[in-house]
């Protein structure tokens, strides 16, 4: 099986659902990659906040670009999953039902359109979902990391870090 097949492919699990490739050789929560992810998720907001002290507008613009990228990337992924009928039922790919799946779409909309009335709750819910997932570490059950792992770790890192930076830049304290 080629790298591309393993990286982007979907394979049936024991229940017949299609999932990303997994070899089952990872160490889950105790995997060193999980620890590295936690450290990176701590370093990102610290670095961005330090940069914000002298370049607030540029850091805010960077955060908006990252949020827009996350939105477009997740939307594209979900549309592809729907078209290929990977989700069963197919509407699960279109309508997110998990907190983080909703926040991946809602956080960029709130930030890019400056929806002040729901900004704080969306920031807090994004932080909650992102941080809990980072702590959980369930992405590392396989030695081989397919596309879904990179997409998921990116999205949850953004959900856990960008609201902190934006709250700092907007002087909205916890």
Tab-separated table of C-alpha atoms in Angstrom:
chain	number	residue	atom	x	y	z
A	1	UNK	CA	0.000	0.000	0.000
A	2	UNK	CA	1.424	3.387	-1.005
A	3	UNK	CA	1.969	6.346	1.285
A	4	UNK	CA	-0.774	8.330	-0.506
A	5	UNK	CA	-3.281	5.485	-0.038
A	6	UNK	CA	-2.503	5.247	3.670
A	7	UNK	CA	-2.390	9.024	4.151
A	8	UNK	CA	-5.647	9.932	2.375
A	9	UNK	CA	-7.443	6.583	2.118
A	10	UNK	CA	-10.390	5.218	4.063
A	11	UNK	CA	-10.603	1.656	5.241
A	12	UNK	CA	-13.410	-0.354	6.852
A	13	UNK	CA	-13.167	-0.872	10.605
A	14	UNK	CA	-14.581	-3.872	12.506
A	15	UNK	CA	-18.092	-2.360	12.274
A	16	UNK	CA	-17.949	-1.646	8.549
A	17	UNK	CA	-17.520	2.123	8.939
A	18	UNK	CA	-14.851	3.761	6.828
A	19	UNK	CA	-11.978	5.227	8.830
A	20	UNK	CA	-8.514	6.592	8.195
A	21	UNK	CA	-5.664	4.074	8.144
A	22	UNK	CA	-4.500	2.857	11.543
A	23	UNK	CA	-1.861	0.295	12.395
A	24	UNK	CA	-2.713	0.240	16.123
A	25	UNK	CA	0.951	0.569	17.076
A	26	UNK	CA	0.811	3.985	18.756
A	27	UNK	CA	0.757	4.609	22.482
A	28	UNK	CA	-2.262	6.951	22.674
A	29	UNK	CA	-2.099	9.230	25.696
A	30	UNK	CA	1.428	8.074	26.600
A	31	UNK	CA	2.840	8.638	23.101
A	32	UNK	CA	5.753	11.094	22.923
A	33	UNK	CA	3.976	12.832	20.033
A	34	UNK	CA	1.123	13.606	22.416
A	35	UNK	CA	3.524	15.268	24.859
A	36	UNK	CA	5.070	17.247	22.003
A	37	UNK	CA	1.590	18.373	20.918
A	38	UNK	CA	0.811	19.578	24.459
A	39	UNK	CA	4.080	21.524	24.603
A	40	UNK	CA	3.468	23.108	21.195
A	41	UNK	CA	-0.073	24.078	22.223
A	42	UNK	CA	1.370	25.841	25.278
A	43	UNK	CA	4.151	27.595	23.345
A	44	UNK	CA	1.961	28.959	20.506
A	45	UNK	CA	-0.153	31.398	22.559
A	46	UNK	CA	2.879	32.514	24.572
A	47	UNK	CA	4.816	33.364	21.408
A	48	UNK	CA	1.838	35.047	19.749
A	49	UNK	CA	1.063	37.114	22.854
A	50	UNK	CA	4.699	38.224	23.088
A	51	UNK	CA	4.582	39.205	19.406
A	52	UNK	CA	1.286	41.018	20.026
A	53	UNK	CA	2.963	43.480	22.362
A	54	UNK	CA	4.697	45.129	19.380
A	55	UNK	CA	2.654	43.833	16.427
A	56	UNK	CA	-0.932	43.522	17.645
A	57	UNK	CA	-2.556	44.142	14.239
A	58	UNK	CA	-0.283	41.698	12.421
A	59	UNK	CA	-0.860	38.948	14.985
A	60	UNK	CA	-4.618	39.538	14.839
A	61	UNK	CA	-4.497	39.326	11.040
A	62	UNK	CA	-2.437	36.126	11.296
A	63	UNK	CA	-5.053	34.629	13.643
A	64	UNK	CA	-7.831	35.538	11.210
A	65	UNK	CA	-5.956	33.939	8.318
A	66	UNK	CA	-5.412	30.750	10.341
A	67	UNK	CA	-9.101	30.665	11.264
A	68	UNK	CA	-10.167	31.173	7.636
A	69	UNK	CA	-7.799	28.402	6.529
A	70	UNK	CA	-9.169	26.050	9.198
A	71	UNK	CA	-12.757	26.806	8.120
A	72	UNK	CA	-12.059	26.239	4.414
A	73	UNK	CA	-9.986	23.121	5.028
A	74	UNK	CA	-12.624	21.502	7.272
A	75	UNK	CA	-15.468	22.449	4.933
A	76	UNK	CA	-13.585	20.970	1.974
A	77	UNK	CA	-12.839	17.795	3.927
A	78	UNK	CA	-16.475	17.406	4.961
A	79	UNK	CA	-17.757	17.989	1.423
A	80	UNK	CA	-15.340	15.358	0.078
A	81	UNK	CA	-16.439	12.912	2.790
A	82	UNK	CA	-20.080	13.546	1.848
A	83	UNK	CA	-19.521	13.171	-1.882
A	84	UNK	CA	-17.552	9.941	-1.394
A	85	UNK	CA	-20.225	8.720	1.045
A	86	UNK	CA	-17.650	8.022	3.723
A	87	UNK	CA	-19.938	9.235	6.481
A	88	UNK	CA	-22.868	6.974	7.195
A	89	UNK	CA	-25.424	8.512	7.284
A	90	UNK	CA	-24.079	11.101	4.832
A	91	UNK	CA	-25.589	14.084	6.670
A	92	UNK	CA	-23.117	13.600	9.553
A	93	UNK	CA	-20.430	15.059	7.295
A	94	UNK	CA	-22.589	18.074	6.482
A	95	UNK	CA	-24.054	18.876	9.903
A	96	UNK	CA	-21.516	18.674	12.732
A	97	UNK	CA	-22.777	17.296	16.027
A	98	UNK	CA	-19.657	17.520	18.207
A	99	UNK	CA	-18.615	20.633	20.112
A	100	UNK	CA	-15.303	21.001	18.308
A	101	UNK	CA	-16.852	20.344	14.902
A	102	UNK	CA	-19.301	23.174	15.508
A	103	UNK	CA	-16.584	25.486	16.863
A	104	UNK	CA	-14.372	24.883	13.816
A	105	UNK	CA	-17.062	26.665	11.805
A	106	UNK	CA	-18.453	29.062	14.404
A	107	UNK	CA	-15.178	30.509	15.757
A	108	UNK	CA	-13.982	31.791	12.356
A	109	UNK	CA	-17.427	33.228	11.584
A	110	UNK	CA	-17.578	35.023	14.937
A	111	UNK	CA	-14.051	36.427	14.604
A	112	UNK	CA	-14.169	37.355	10.918
A	113	UNK	CA	-17.587	39.016	11.177
A	114	UNK	CA	-16.905	40.430	14.669
A	115	UNK	CA	-20.103	39.050	16.194
A	116	UNK	CA	-19.611	40.686	19.594
A	117	UNK	CA	-22.753	39.321	21.255
A	118	UNK	CA	-21.601	35.710	21.037
A	119	UNK	CA	-17.834	36.251	20.987
A	120	UNK	CA	-17.079	35.363	24.615
A	121	UNK	CA	-19.175	32.167	24.755
A	122	UNK	CA	-17.710	30.985	21.452
A	123	UNK	CA	-14.167	31.723	22.668
A	124	UNK	CA	-14.760	29.790	25.887
A	125	UNK	CA	-16.405	26.820	24.172
A	126	UNK	CA	-13.593	26.691	21.613
A	127	UNK	CA	-11.026	26.706	24.401
A	128	UNK	CA	-12.910	24.010	26.278
A	129	UNK	CA	-13.176	21.663	23.311
A	130	UNK	CA	-9.629	22.274	22.113
A	131	UNK	CA	-7.980	21.849	25.506
A	132	UNK	CA	-9.935	18.717	26.444
A	133	UNK	CA	-9.047	17.073	23.128
A	134	UNK	CA	-5.387	17.996	23.468
A	135	UNK	CA	-5.301	16.523	26.964
A	136	UNK	CA	-7.124	13.370	25.813
A	137	UNK	CA	-4.498	12.493	23.185
A	138	UNK	CA	-6.547	9.919	21.300
A	139	UNK	CA	-4.978	10.836	17.949
A	140	UNK	CA	-1.888	8.750	18.570
A	141	UNK	CA	-3.154	5.170	18.542
A	142	UNK	CA	-1.230	4.529	15.316
A	143	UNK	CA	2.437	4.943	14.425
A	144	UNK	CA	1.428	6.091	10.952
A	145	UNK	CA	-0.391	9.424	11.058
A	146	UNK	CA	-2.908	9.871	8.224
A	147	UNK	CA	-4.369	13.145	6.996
A	148	UNK	CA	-7.232	13.047	9.525
A	149	UNK	CA	-4.801	13.180	12.430
A	150	UNK	CA	-3.016	16.235	11.047
A	151	UNK	CA	-6.321	17.940	10.282
A	152	UNK	CA	-7.702	17.148	13.728
A	153	UNK	CA	-4.601	18.153	15.668
A	154	UNK	CA	-4.389	21.396	13.672
A	155	UNK	CA	-8.053	22.240	14.292
A	156	UNK	CA	-7.912	21.472	18.006
A	157	UNK	CA	-4.669	23.388	18.422
A	158	UNK	CA	-6.280	26.405	16.764
A	159	UNK	CA	-9.383	26.073	18.951
A	160	UNK	CA	-7.227	25.911	22.084
A	161	UNK	CA	-4.786	28.720	21.255
A	162	UNK	CA	-6.245	31.394	18.983
A	163	UNK	CA	-9.046	32.488	21.374
A	164	UNK	CA	-6.432	33.114	24.081
A	165	UNK	CA	-4.433	35.357	21.747
A	166	UNK	CA	-7.508	37.193	20.496
A	167	UNK	CA	-8.789	37.750	24.046
A	168	UNK	CA	-5.412	39.192	24.959
A	169	UNK	CA	-5.405	41.457	21.900
A	170	UNK	CA	-8.956	42.589	22.588
A	171	UNK	CA	-8.150	42.941	26.296
A	172	UNK	CA	-10.981	40.569	27.135
A	173	UNK	CA	-9.828	38.789	30.266
A	174	UNK	CA	-10.920	35.365	31.430
